Amino acid sequence: MSFILQDKEDTIVALATPQGVGAIAVIRLSGPKAISIANEVFKGKNLELQPSHTVHFGTIKDGDRIIDEVLASLFKAPKSFTKEDVVEISTHGSSYIVNQVIKLLIRKGARPAKPGEFTQRAFLNGQFDLAQAEAVADLINADSEASHQAALNQMRGGFSGEITSLRERLIHFASMIELELDFTEEDVEFASREDLRELVEKLLRVVEQLISSFDLGNVIKNGVPTVIAGKPNAGKSTLLNALLNEEKAIVSEIAGTTRDFIEDEINIGGMIFRFIDTAGLRETTDTIEAMGVSRTQEKMKTASLILYLFDLGDTDMVEISRDINKLENLGVPFLKVANKMDKSNHLLINSLKEKHPDTIFISAGQKKNLDLLKDKILELVNLDKFKTGNTVVTNIRHYDALTQTRESLLDVLRGIDEEITNDFLAMDIRRALHFLGEITGEITTDDLLANIFSKFCIGK
Amino acid sequence: MFDTYDVIVVGAGHAGCEAAHAAAEMGSRVLLCTMNMNTIAQMSCNPAMGGVAKGQIIREIDALGGKSGIISDKSMIQFRMLNRSKGPAMWSPRTQNDRMRFAEDWRLTLENTPNVDFWQEMVNGLIIKNGEVKGVRTGLGLEIPGRSVVLTNGTFLNGIIHIGEKQFGGGRTGESAAKGITEQLIKVGFESGRMKTGTPPRVDGRSLDYSKMEIQFGDERPGKFSYSNETKPLEQQKNCWITYTNKSVHETLETGFDRSPMFNGRIQGLGPRYCPSIEDKINRFAERDRHQIFVEPEGWNTVEIYVNGFSTSLPEDVQLKALRKIEGFENAKMFRPGYAIEYDFFQPTQLKATLETKLIKNLFFAGQINGTTGYEEAASQGLMAGINAHQNTRDKSPFILNRSDAYIGVLIDDLINKGTEEPYRMFTSRAEFRLLLRQDNADLRLTPLGNSIGLAHESRVMKVKKKEEETSKIIELLDQIKLDPEYANPYLMSLETAPIKEKTILSKLVKRPNFGIKNLIQISPELEKALSALSIDAQEQAEIQIKYESYITKEKQMADKINHLEGYRIPQSFNYEIVKALSAEGKQKLNKIRPETLGQASRISGVSPADLSILTVYLGK
């Protein structure tokens, strides 16, 4: 058995801000020697003499060599994220500097933190429960306002509350069933099947709601998968760049470890849009009709939003109508975006306005009407529903548990239809409770019995 | 005066008798100590065995090689399979018994068990040396040496009986209480508590008017508890009756409330919520204007009647007055009043899974001393304690049943991990794998285990093997034989079940609701012929296995999933204090119980799921 107990005495160090470009980088030290190790390399005030929750300016020196000018923030146990002594050193955002500082700290006795170890320590030291710990991980990865809010909401326990009330109702349901099983000889009225069905249906609606919020949650966390579709010369790259520059957002080109395609993430109005670059579309010279590559088709289907982009100077009405028809068949919401509005003939524009009045006319190159396009994009994904503060499921483990809860509840309904006896119904209810328990806590049979005894006159 | 016994059993109730029999049967030299040899195996409360969840336990005891099933069968006067209308896991055998014969059969059984000696005297102390029990001390000042001791004192430890404002020491009505043991155990560090239970008045059956009551017949085709061939189902049965209390009964009872020991605070022990006294029922459920009363005969040749559902400790005059307001009881004569009894118990969290105490080596507790209620619960603990006492003295490995093995496993696991605040009774809902723990398969589950420790006889194992083989054979048959629509449909339609469109295998039809092998033999002469050589038990088993296959499979998967936590062992030296994140209560409970696995930890009350995940992380999953 691998105990991590001895590890707990270590002081760990790691970069706390994302790897890569950034104006500043934060290096975090946590553990019993965090302050003394930091103090050894920090030239300025004596950190060991400073109170908690203070920030100090100074330099990091390796011997005589100055590595960087930094700010050191002190958080003393237990008033820190990990409930241990923590020092956060803010350096300039260069990976060279960061590496130099971390190496130095390791030389002075810190140990590189394992992935998730700060959160693990926080969890072990009682900072939060498991569901909250998971939310922290999400919070750290939160790239957008909506995602941040969902994670915050979960940390505050909104999600747990919802699940708890669901469980309470299920327990009540289960005890109605158990009553009939264990106390068959008793002179009490048992729940009617119709009442049971009604209750299960109600619960199912709640579970369904939470499950469907996962797709939403997923979007919030990972961004709205978006595809710009169109012929190669329609101006896709120009549009992408225009949107990027406009927002001055950090563009990350993530070569996903599990993905074999490139994505650009753009923050539009507080919402992340993940532009999926479908290889097929960028390379082939074909029209949408010819996007025969099934992979591209798949990508387009999984997108939540497609921007259908066409060049007004290089497209005719027939082609446009045909493409639009194809897209409609795909069933993914899409926007018709006419590019190079300055280079077009009025005839085409007029006929477009007549046949497709919702066409958005832009000029990506001249950055015209981009705001309009963004408004339309936000309108289409209906940002409002992301911001209502509703409980949103963002965690895949929770999602799995909820899906299995739903399956069990559906089994209950099926059982009621097939008129199977209560002992089998009870089993499916217990399964549902078990899966909900995987999110918050286990249900004990004592709960069921206590519920029964408090409500019914039982016993000879 | 005495040689050293392997196992000394103190108390000869349901737990003590099973313990003595099991240990002796396995080869131990056993001494059974009882205060009165004429009251061995008394049914102190109602004259019945089994019932929902409890019937399953009796079947399990029988499958392991215990005697309660056989003795219940021999002394039964009525048999009913409860919950027949529900799924097979809910079917629960229950017998009404002849109280006197039951006791007599137990006595004869023990007398015929080689290696069991008897001693009639009160045991009032234990001989304890260096944390190990070495024997018992009696009222006469005798010291009886023993290598292990099983305490099954029932309600006798400092028992106090209450009837109205009267109270007196006693273990049962007319029998004196046992003193000394509790005090000694507390001195060596045990924690004790008080519990309360009660019993209804007994009346003269000749004074009742049964024409005003509903008759409750036994089953048309009665079954029995034991899997063995030693017993037979009843050919003739006795009836029971049902009647009800009414408003005027309740009003009469209320006139005695000011003299009720329950309400004036004289009784401090906690009683069971599911077996409340009649005054408790009226008090807590004031909106109900009637409660059910079961009128149960106490035997073949007695006029004594047990008034089930009328447990009370009100003054005897109020009891009688109220009884006579019950329909059919207008002229009732009372033989003896109901009473409440308070007694000492020891929180069972002080026990290991073998029922051996953690504090004193080779000392075992079984039955009401552990805070349980019910003959079946007591008997099963006695059996397990007897087995493990024997195993201990022979340095053999402990015999422990899991929650997915048996109700007995659920019972003991609950007791040692959660303890109990009220008398603990088994319910099917306590078992998370109850679809697996059926009365029809206790033999398949447990007889091989019982045989492996030298308790269940070889002949029983042969019988189980035969049942298994026949069951597979029948399942095979049902999967092979096909039915022709033309031939089968008229019959199917006559039963209002859907006709078949093409040739269909029988097992498919078995899965239909309200349809089974008994229907199939009407339309498949081939099946009828093949089955004639195969036992009814195997037919029933095959039908259950086919009909409920998907559910049983699901349950097994669930059991496996939960059982995997049992694989995470927690070192016995583990220091919970260093785990700061554990809740204060969780830490305290874990320190006290010191679970051996994460699975066991998960079932300790007060250990939250958060505590468990913290432990999981700590132990490095």
mmCIF file with all atom_site columns, N, CA, C and O in Angstrom, chain A residues 5 124 178 182 185 187 420-421 423-424 426-428 430 434 438 441 445 453 458-460, chain B residues 80 87 274 276 281 284 288 292 308 427-429 434-435 548 551 554-555 558 561 581 618:
data_model
loop_
_atom_site.group_PDB
_atom_site.id
_atom_site.type_symbol
_atom_site.label_atom_id
_atom_site.label_alt_id
_atom_site.label_comp_id
_atom_site.label_asym_id
_atom_site.label_entity_id
_atom_site.label_seq_id
_atom_site.pdbx_PDB_ins_code
_atom_site.Cartn_x
_atom_site.Cartn_y
_atom_site.Cartn_z
_atom_site.occupancy
_atom_site.B_iso_or_equiv
_atom_site.pdbx_formal_charge
_atom_site.auth_seq_id
_atom_site.auth_comp_id
_atom_site.auth_asym_id
_atom_site.auth_atom_id
_atom_site.pdbx_PDB_model_num
ATOM 1   N N  . LEU A 1 5   ? 1.636   9.426   3.550   1.00 0.00 ? 5   LEU A N  1
ATOM 2   C CA . LEU A 1 5   ? 1.769   10.139  4.818   1.00 0.00 ? 5   LEU A CA 1
ATOM 3   C C  . LEU A 1 5   ? 3.098   10.854  4.917   1.00 0.00 ? 5   LEU A C  1
ATOM 4   O O  . LEU A 1 5   ? 3.171   12.026  5.255   1.00 0.00 ? 5   LEU A O  1
ATOM 5   N N  . LEU A 1 124 ? -7.340  16.977  1.948   1.00 0.00 ? 124 LEU A N  1
ATOM 6   C CA . LEU A 1 124 ? -6.963  16.171  3.112   1.00 0.00 ? 124 LEU A CA 1
ATOM 7   C C  . LEU A 1 124 ? -6.968  16.992  4.392   1.00 0.00 ? 124 LEU A C  1
ATOM 8   O O  . LEU A 1 124 ? -7.220  16.479  5.470   1.00 0.00 ? 124 LEU A O  1
ATOM 9   N N  . GLU A 1 178 ? -40.766 -0.010  0.983   1.00 0.00 ? 178 GLU A N  1
ATOM 10  C CA . GLU A 1 178 ? -40.293 -0.923  2.026   1.00 0.00 ? 178 GLU A CA 1
ATOM 11  C C  . GLU A 1 178 ? -41.398 -1.227  3.022   1.00 0.00 ? 178 GLU A C  1
ATOM 12  O O  . GLU A 1 178 ? -41.487 -2.315  3.557   1.00 0.00 ? 178 GLU A O  1
ATOM 13  N N  . ASP A 1 182 ? -41.818 -5.039  4.248   1.00 0.00 ? 182 ASP A N  1
ATOM 14  C CA . ASP A 1 182 ? -41.440 -5.537  5.573   1.00 0.00 ? 182 ASP A CA 1
ATOM 15  C C  . ASP A 1 182 ? -42.628 -5.614  6.519   1.00 0.00 ? 182 ASP A C  1
ATOM 16  O O  . ASP A 1 182 ? -42.572 -6.285  7.524   1.00 0.00 ? 182 ASP A O  1
ATOM 17  N N  . GLU A 1 185 ? -48.016 -7.538  7.126   1.00 0.00 ? 185 GLU A N  1
ATOM 18  C CA . GLU A 1 185 ? -49.078 -7.972  8.023   1.00 0.00 ? 185 GLU A CA 1
ATOM 19  C C  . GLU A 1 185 ? -49.769 -6.791  8.695   1.00 0.00 ? 185 GLU A C  1
ATOM 20  O O  . GLU A 1 185 ? -50.731 -6.953  9.401   1.00 0.00 ? 185 GLU A O  1
ATOM 21  N N  . ASP A 1 187 ? -51.674 -3.245  9.510   1.00 0.00 ? 187 ASP A N  1
ATOM 22  C CA . ASP A 1 187 ? -52.933 -2.672  9.096   1.00 0.00 ? 187 ASP A CA 1
ATOM 23  C C  . ASP A 1 187 ? -52.707 -1.216  8.693   1.00 0.00 ? 187 ASP A C  1
ATOM 24  O O  . ASP A 1 187 ? -53.214 -0.307  9.322   1.00 0.00 ? 187 ASP A O  1
ATOM 25  N N  . ILE A 1 420 ? -44.545 -5.490  -11.997 1.00 0.00 ? 420 ILE A N  1
ATOM 26  C CA . ILE A 1 420 ? -43.685 -6.357  -11.204 1.00 0.00 ? 420 ILE A CA 1
ATOM 27  C C  . ILE A 1 420 ? -43.863 -5.990  -9.736  1.00 0.00 ? 420 ILE A C  1
ATOM 28  O O  . ILE A 1 420 ? -44.364 -4.922  -9.405  1.00 0.00 ? 420 ILE A O  1
ATOM 29  N N  . THR A 1 421 ? -43.444 -6.899  -8.863  1.00 0.00 ? 421 THR A N  1
ATOM 30  C CA . THR A 1 421 ? -43.713 -6.682  -7.449  1.00 0.00 ? 421 THR A CA 1
ATOM 31  C C  . THR A 1 421 ? -42.734 -5.672  -6.856  1.00 0.00 ? 421 THR A C  1
ATOM 32  O O  . THR A 1 421 ? -41.693 -5.380  -7.432  1.00 0.00 ? 421 THR A O  1
ATOM 33  N N  . ASP A 1 423 ? -40.615 -5.643  -4.482  1.00 0.00 ? 423 ASP A N  1
ATOM 34  C CA . ASP A 1 423 ? -39.231 -5.921  -4.116  1.00 0.00 ? 423 ASP A CA 1
ATOM 35  C C  . ASP A 1 423 ? -38.293 -5.602  -5.272  1.00 0.00 ? 423 ASP A C  1
ATOM 36  O O  . ASP A 1 423 ? -37.175 -5.159  -5.069  1.00 0.00 ? 423 ASP A O  1
ATOM 37  N N  . PHE A 1 424 ? -38.777 -5.813  -6.489  1.00 0.00 ? 424 PHE A N  1
ATOM 38  C CA . PHE A 1 424 ? -37.928 -5.497  -7.640  1.00 0.00 ? 424 PHE A CA 1
ATOM 39  C C  . PHE A 1 424 ? -37.906 -4.000  -7.889  1.00 0.00 ? 424 PHE A C  1
ATOM 40  O O  . PHE A 1 424 ? -36.875 -3.433  -8.213  1.00 0.00 ? 424 PHE A O  1
ATOM 41  N N  . ALA A 1 426 ? -38.129 -1.875  -5.599  1.00 0.00 ? 426 ALA A N  1
ATOM 42  C CA . ALA A 1 426 ? -37.269 -1.350  -4.540  1.00 0.00 ? 426 ALA A CA 1
ATOM 43  C C  . ALA A 1 426 ? -35.813 -1.452  -4.949  1.00 0.00 ? 426 ALA A C  1
ATOM 44  O O  . ALA A 1 426 ? -35.007 -0.581  -4.651  1.00 0.00 ? 426 ALA A O  1
ATOM 45  N N  . MET A 1 427 ? -35.470 -2.527  -5.643  1.00 0.00 ? 427 MET A N  1
ATOM 46  C CA . MET A 1 427 ? -34.076 -2.701  -6.023  1.00 0.00 ? 427 MET A CA 1
ATOM 47  C C  . MET A 1 427 ? -33.645 -1.579  -6.961  1.00 0.00 ? 427 MET A C  1
ATOM 48  O O  . MET A 1 427 ? -32.559 -1.017  -6.815  1.00 0.00 ? 427 MET A O  1
ATOM 49  N N  . ASP A 1 428 ? -34.506 -1.252  -7.911  1.00 0.00 ? 428 ASP A N  1
ATOM 50  C CA . ASP A 1 428 ? -34.126 -0.198  -8.845  1.00 0.00 ? 428 ASP A CA 1
ATOM 51  C C  . ASP A 1 428 ? -34.078 1.163   -8.155  1.00 0.00 ? 428 ASP A C  1
ATOM 52  O O  . ASP A 1 428 ? -33.251 1.997   -8.488  1.00 0.00 ? 428 ASP A O  1
ATOM 53  N N  . ARG A 1 430 ? -33.245 1.569   -5.072  1.00 0.00 ? 430 ARG A N  1
ATOM 54  C CA . ARG A 1 430 ? -31.996 1.563   -4.310  1.00 0.00 ? 430 ARG A CA 1
ATOM 55  C C  . ARG A 1 430 ? -30.801 1.814   -5.205  1.00 0.00 ? 430 ARG A C  1
ATOM 56  O O  . ARG A 1 430 ? -29.837 2.455   -4.808  1.00 0.00 ? 430 ARG A O  1
ATOM 57  N N  . HIS A 1 434 ? -28.214 4.665   -4.779  1.00 0.00 ? 434 HIS A N  1
ATOM 58  C CA . HIS A 1 434 ? -26.788 4.369   -4.726  1.00 0.00 ? 434 HIS A CA 1
ATOM 59  C C  . HIS A 1 434 ? -26.017 5.307   -5.660  1.00 0.00 ? 434 HIS A C  1
ATOM 60  O O  . HIS A 1 434 ? -24.985 5.851   -5.289  1.00 0.00 ? 434 HIS A O  1
ATOM 61  N N  . GLU A 1 438 ? -23.228 8.310   -4.926  1.00 0.00 ? 438 GLU A N  1
ATOM 62  C CA . GLU A 1 438 ? -21.864 8.458   -5.432  1.00 0.00 ? 438 GLU A CA 1
ATOM 63  C C  . GLU A 1 438 ? -21.502 9.928   -5.585  1.00 0.00 ? 438 GLU A C  1
ATOM 64  O O  . GLU A 1 438 ? -20.348 10.279  -5.667  1.00 0.00 ? 438 GLU A O  1
ATOM 65  N N  . GLY A 1 441 ? -23.448 11.305  -0.819  1.00 0.00 ? 441 GLY A N  1
ATOM 66  C CA . GLY A 1 441 ? -23.174 10.445  0.317   1.00 0.00 ? 441 GLY A CA 1
ATOM 67  C C  . GLY A 1 441 ? -24.046 9.210   0.246   1.00 0.00 ? 441 GLY A C  1
ATOM 68  O O  . GLY A 1 441 ? -25.034 9.184   -0.453  1.00 0.00 ? 441 GLY A O  1
ATOM 69  N N  . THR A 1 445 ? -29.851 2.135   5.299   1.00 0.00 ? 445 THR A N  1
ATOM 70  C CA . THR A 1 445 ? -31.197 1.593   5.453   1.00 0.00 ? 445 THR A CA 1
ATOM 71  C C  . THR A 1 445 ? -31.858 2.183   6.691   1.00 0.00 ? 445 THR A C  1
ATOM 72  O O  . THR A 1 445 ? -33.072 2.202   6.784   1.00 0.00 ? 445 THR A O  1
ATOM 73  N N  . PHE A 1 453 ? -40.910 4.396   10.525  1.00 0.00 ? 453 PHE A N  1
ATOM 74  C CA . PHE A 1 453 ? -41.393 4.397   11.907  1.00 0.00 ? 453 PHE A CA 1
ATOM 75  C C  . PHE A 1 453 ? -41.999 5.744   12.298  1.00 0.00 ? 453 PHE A C  1
ATOM 76  O O  . PHE A 1 453 ? -42.885 5.814   13.131  1.00 0.00 ? 453 PHE A O  1
ATOM 77  N N  . ILE A 1 458 ? -46.565 0.916   13.320  1.00 0.00 ? 458 ILE A N  1
ATOM 78  C CA . ILE A 1 458 ? -46.074 -0.388  12.937  1.00 0.00 ? 458 ILE A CA 1
ATOM 79  C C  . ILE A 1 458 ? -45.886 -1.249  14.167  1.00 0.00 ? 458 ILE A C  1
ATOM 80  O O  . ILE A 1 458 ? -45.449 -0.771  15.204  1.00 0.00 ? 458 ILE A O  1
ATOM 81  N N  . GLY A 1 459 ? -46.191 -2.513  14.055  1.00 0.00 ? 459 GLY A N  1
ATOM 82  C CA . GLY A 1 459 ? -45.788 -3.428  15.117  1.00 0.00 ? 459 GLY A CA 1
ATOM 83  C C  . GLY A 1 459 ? -46.951 -4.026  15.861  1.00 0.00 ? 459 GLY A C  1
ATOM 84  O O  . GLY A 1 459 ? -48.022 -3.427  15.980  1.00 0.00 ? 459 GLY A O  1
ATOM 85  N N  . LYS A 1 460 ? -46.715 -5.250  16.321  1.00 0.00 ? 460 LYS A N  1
ATOM 86  C CA . LYS A 1 460 ? -47.778 -5.967  16.996  1.00 0.00 ? 460 LYS A CA 1
ATOM 87  C C  . LYS A 1 460 ? -47.670 -5.765  18.492  1.00 0.00 ? 460 LYS A C  1
ATOM 88  O O  . LYS A 1 460 ? -46.629 -5.427  18.993  1.00 0.00 ? 460 LYS A O  1
ATOM 89  N N  . ARG B 2 80  ? -47.504 -20.543 7.505   1.00 0.00 ? 80  ARG B N  1
ATOM 90  C CA . ARG B 2 80  ? -47.895 -19.625 6.425   1.00 0.00 ? 80  ARG B CA 1
ATOM 91  C C  . ARG B 2 80  ? -46.643 -19.096 5.739   1.00 0.00 ? 80  ARG B C  1
ATOM 92  O O  . ARG B 2 80  ? -45.645 -18.788 6.393   1.00 0.00 ? 80  ARG B O  1
ATOM 93  N N  . GLY B 2 87  ? -42.387 -10.804 -4.848  1.00 0.00 ? 87  GLY B N  1
ATOM 94  C CA . GLY B 2 87  ? -41.326 -11.582 -5.471  1.00 0.00 ? 87  GLY B CA 1
ATOM 95  C C  . GLY B 2 87  ? -40.726 -12.592 -4.510  1.00 0.00 ? 87  GLY B C  1
ATOM 96  O O  . GLY B 2 87  ? -40.939 -12.503 -3.301  1.00 0.00 ? 87  GLY B O  1
ATOM 97  N N  . TYR B 2 274 ? -40.735 -0.568  16.420  1.00 0.00 ? 274 TYR B N  1
ATOM 98  C CA . TYR B 2 274 ? -41.605 -1.369  15.547  1.00 0.00 ? 274 TYR B CA 1
ATOM 99  C C  . TYR B 2 274 ? -42.403 -2.382  16.347  1.00 0.00 ? 274 TYR B C  1
ATOM 100 O O  . TYR B 2 274 ? -43.105 -3.189  15.800  1.00 0.00 ? 274 TYR B O  1
ATOM 101 N N  . PRO B 2 276 ? -44.264 -1.511  19.354  1.00 0.00 ? 276 PRO B N  1
ATOM 102 C CA . PRO B 2 276 ? -44.669 -0.608  20.427  1.00 0.00 ? 276 PRO B CA 1
ATOM 103 C C  . PRO B 2 276 ? -45.765 -1.229  21.276  1.00 0.00 ? 276 PRO B C  1
ATOM 104 O O  . PRO B 2 276 ? -46.486 -2.114  20.823  1.00 0.00 ? 276 PRO B O  1
ATOM 105 N N  . LYS B 2 281 ? -48.918 3.072   20.877  1.00 0.00 ? 281 LYS B N  1
ATOM 106 C CA . LYS B 2 281 ? -49.591 3.233   19.589  1.00 0.00 ? 281 LYS B CA 1
ATOM 107 C C  . LYS B 2 281 ? -50.701 4.280   19.678  1.00 0.00 ? 281 LYS B C  1
ATOM 108 O O  . LYS B 2 281 ? -50.838 5.121   18.801  1.00 0.00 ? 281 LYS B O  1
ATOM 109 N N  . ARG B 2 284 ? -49.040 7.804   20.149  1.00 0.00 ? 284 ARG B N  1
ATOM 110 C CA . ARG B 2 284 ? -48.318 8.374   19.004  1.00 0.00 ? 284 ARG B CA 1
ATOM 111 C C  . ARG B 2 284 ? -49.179 8.517   17.765  1.00 0.00 ? 284 ARG B C  1
ATOM 112 O O  . ARG B 2 284 ? -48.941 9.366   16.921  1.00 0.00 ? 284 ARG B O  1
ATOM 113 N N  . ARG B 2 288 ? -55.572 7.237   14.628  1.00 0.00 ? 288 ARG B N  1
ATOM 114 C CA . ARG B 2 288 ? -56.075 5.907   14.275  1.00 0.00 ? 288 ARG B CA 1
ATOM 115 C C  . ARG B 2 288 ? -57.148 5.489   15.273  1.00 0.00 ? 288 ARG B C  1
ATOM 116 O O  . ARG B 2 288 ? -56.924 5.534   16.475  1.00 0.00 ? 288 ARG B O  1
ATOM 117 N N  . GLN B 2 292 ? -54.874 -3.454  14.894  1.00 0.00 ? 292 GLN B N  1
ATOM 118 C CA . GLN B 2 292 ? -55.091 -4.874  14.661  1.00 0.00 ? 292 GLN B CA 1
ATOM 119 C C  . GLN B 2 292 ? -54.640 -5.723  15.857  1.00 0.00 ? 292 GLN B C  1
ATOM 120 O O  . GLN B 2 292 ? -53.616 -5.440  16.473  1.00 0.00 ? 292 GLN B O  1
ATOM 121 N N  . ASN B 2 308 ? -51.631 -10.980 20.465  1.00 0.00 ? 308 ASN B N  1
ATOM 122 C CA . ASN B 2 308 ? -50.556 -10.310 19.731  1.00 0.00 ? 308 ASN B CA 1
ATOM 123 C C  . ASN B 2 308 ? -50.998 -8.929  19.250  1.00 0.00 ? 308 ASN B C  1
ATOM 124 O O  . ASN B 2 308 ? -52.018 -8.805  18.592  1.00 0.00 ? 308 ASN B O  1
ATOM 125 N N  . PHE B 2 427 ? -35.027 -6.577  9.284   1.00 0.00 ? 427 PHE B N  1
ATOM 126 C CA . PHE B 2 427 ? -36.002 -6.282  8.243   1.00 0.00 ? 427 PHE B CA 1
ATOM 127 C C  . PHE B 2 427 ? -35.345 -6.607  6.917   1.00 0.00 ? 427 PHE B C  1
ATOM 128 O O  . PHE B 2 427 ? -34.121 -6.513  6.803   1.00 0.00 ? 427 PHE B O  1
ATOM 129 N N  . THR B 2 428 ? -36.138 -6.929  5.928   1.00 0.00 ? 428 THR B N  1
ATOM 130 C CA . THR B 2 428 ? -35.514 -7.221  4.629   1.00 0.00 ? 428 THR B CA 1
ATOM 131 C C  . THR B 2 428 ? -34.833 -5.959  4.101   1.00 0.00 ? 428 THR B C  1
ATOM 132 O O  . THR B 2 428 ? -33.849 -6.036  3.383   1.00 0.00 ? 428 THR B O  1
ATOM 133 N N  . SER B 2 429 ? -35.376 -4.798  4.473   1.00 0.00 ? 429 SER B N  1
ATOM 134 C CA . SER B 2 429 ? -34.792 -3.572  3.933   1.00 0.00 ? 429 SER B CA 1
ATOM 135 C C  . SER B 2 429 ? -33.412 -3.279  4.517   1.00 0.00 ? 429 SER B C  1
ATOM 136 O O  . SER B 2 429 ? -32.708 -2.425  4.009   1.00 0.00 ? 429 SER B O  1
ATOM 137 N N  . ARG B 2 434 ? -31.002 -8.175  -0.841  1.00 0.00 ? 434 ARG B N  1
ATOM 138 C CA . ARG B 2 434 ? -32.009 -9.135  -0.397  1.00 0.00 ? 434 ARG B CA 1
ATOM 139 C C  . ARG B 2 434 ? -32.504 -10.032 -1.518  1.00 0.00 ? 434 ARG B C  1
ATOM 140 O O  . ARG B 2 434 ? -33.019 -11.104 -1.258  1.00 0.00 ? 434 ARG B O  1
ATOM 141 N N  . LEU B 2 435 ? -32.364 -9.607  -2.779  1.00 0.00 ? 435 LEU B N  1
ATOM 142 C CA . LEU B 2 435 ? -32.806 -10.490 -3.853  1.00 0.00 ? 435 LEU B CA 1
ATOM 143 C C  . LEU B 2 435 ? -31.939 -11.744 -3.908  1.00 0.00 ? 435 LEU B C  1
ATOM 144 O O  . LEU B 2 435 ? -32.344 -12.768 -4.439  1.00 0.00 ? 435 LEU B O  1
ATOM 145 N N  . TYR B 2 548 ? -36.333 -14.208 -12.775 1.00 0.00 ? 548 TYR B N  1
ATOM 146 C CA . TYR B 2 548 ? -35.789 -12.978 -12.215 1.00 0.00 ? 548 TYR B CA 1
ATOM 147 C C  . TYR B 2 548 ? -34.326 -12.788 -12.563 1.00 0.00 ? 548 TYR B C  1
ATOM 148 O O  . TYR B 2 548 ? -33.602 -12.051 -11.892 1.00 0.00 ? 548 TYR B O  1
ATOM 149 N N  . TYR B 2 551 ? -32.772 -9.258  -12.784 1.00 0.00 ? 551 TYR B N  1
ATOM 150 C CA . TYR B 2 551 ? -32.680 -8.563  -11.499 1.00 0.00 ? 551 TYR B CA 1
ATOM 151 C C  . TYR B 2 551 ? -31.580 -9.157  -10.627 1.00 0.00 ? 551 TYR B C  1
ATOM 152 O O  . TYR B 2 551 ? -30.829 -8.449  -9.971  1.00 0.00 ? 551 TYR B O  1
ATOM 153 N N  . LYS B 2 554 ? -28.257 -8.039  -11.879 1.00 0.00 ? 554 LYS B N  1
ATOM 154 C CA . LYS B 2 554 ? -28.001 -6.648  -11.499 1.00 0.00 ? 554 LYS B CA 1
ATOM 155 C C  . LYS B 2 554 ? -27.553 -6.573  -10.041 1.00 0.00 ? 554 LYS B C  1
ATOM 156 O O  . LYS B 2 554 ? -26.622 -5.855  -9.697  1.00 0.00 ? 554 LYS B O  1
ATOM 157 N N  . GLU B 2 555 ? -28.259 -7.320  -9.208  1.00 0.00 ? 555 GLU B N  1
ATOM 158 C CA . GLU B 2 555 ? -27.958 -7.286  -7.771  1.00 0.00 ? 555 GLU B CA 1
ATOM 159 C C  . GLU B 2 555 ? -26.561 -7.845  -7.495  1.00 0.00 ? 555 GLU B C  1
ATOM 160 O O  . GLU B 2 555 ? -25.822 -7.325  -6.664  1.00 0.00 ? 555 GLU B O  1
ATOM 161 N N  . MET B 2 558 ? -24.033 -5.301  -8.341  1.00 0.00 ? 558 MET B N  1
ATOM 162 C CA . MET B 2 558 ? -24.022 -4.278  -7.298  1.00 0.00 ? 558 MET B CA 1
ATOM 163 C C  . MET B 2 558 ? -23.240 -4.786  -6.084  1.00 0.00 ? 558 MET B C  1
ATOM 164 O O  . MET B 2 558 ? -22.443 -4.040  -5.504  1.00 0.00 ? 558 MET B O  1
ATOM 165 N N  . LYS B 2 561 ? -19.621 -4.674  -6.741  1.00 0.00 ? 561 LYS B N  1
ATOM 166 C CA . LYS B 2 561 ? -19.155 -3.298  -6.762  1.00 0.00 ? 561 LYS B CA 1
ATOM 167 C C  . LYS B 2 561 ? -18.905 -2.802  -5.335  1.00 0.00 ? 561 LYS B C  1
ATOM 168 O O  . LYS B 2 561 ? -17.904 -2.155  -5.049  1.00 0.00 ? 561 LYS B O  1
ATOM 169 N N  . ALA B 2 581 ? -8.478  16.089  8.418   1.00 0.00 ? 581 ALA B N  1
ATOM 170 C CA . ALA B 2 581 ? -9.719  16.405  7.720   1.00 0.00 ? 581 ALA B CA 1
ATOM 171 C C  . ALA B 2 581 ? -10.908 15.580  8.205   1.00 0.00 ? 581 ALA B C  1
ATOM 172 O O  . ALA B 2 581 ? -12.047 15.934  7.960   1.00 0.00 ? 581 ALA B O  1
ATOM 173 N N  . TYR B 2 618 ? -6.091  8.946   1.733   1.00 0.00 ? 618 TYR B N  1
ATOM 174 C CA . TYR B 2 618 ? -4.971  8.742   2.642   1.00 0.00 ? 618 TYR B CA 1
ATOM 175 C C  . TYR B 2 618 ? -4.307  7.391   2.454   1.00 0.00 ? 618 TYR B C  1
ATOM 176 O O  . TYR B 2 618 ? -3.094  7.255   2.495   1.00 0.00 ? 618 TYR B O  1
#
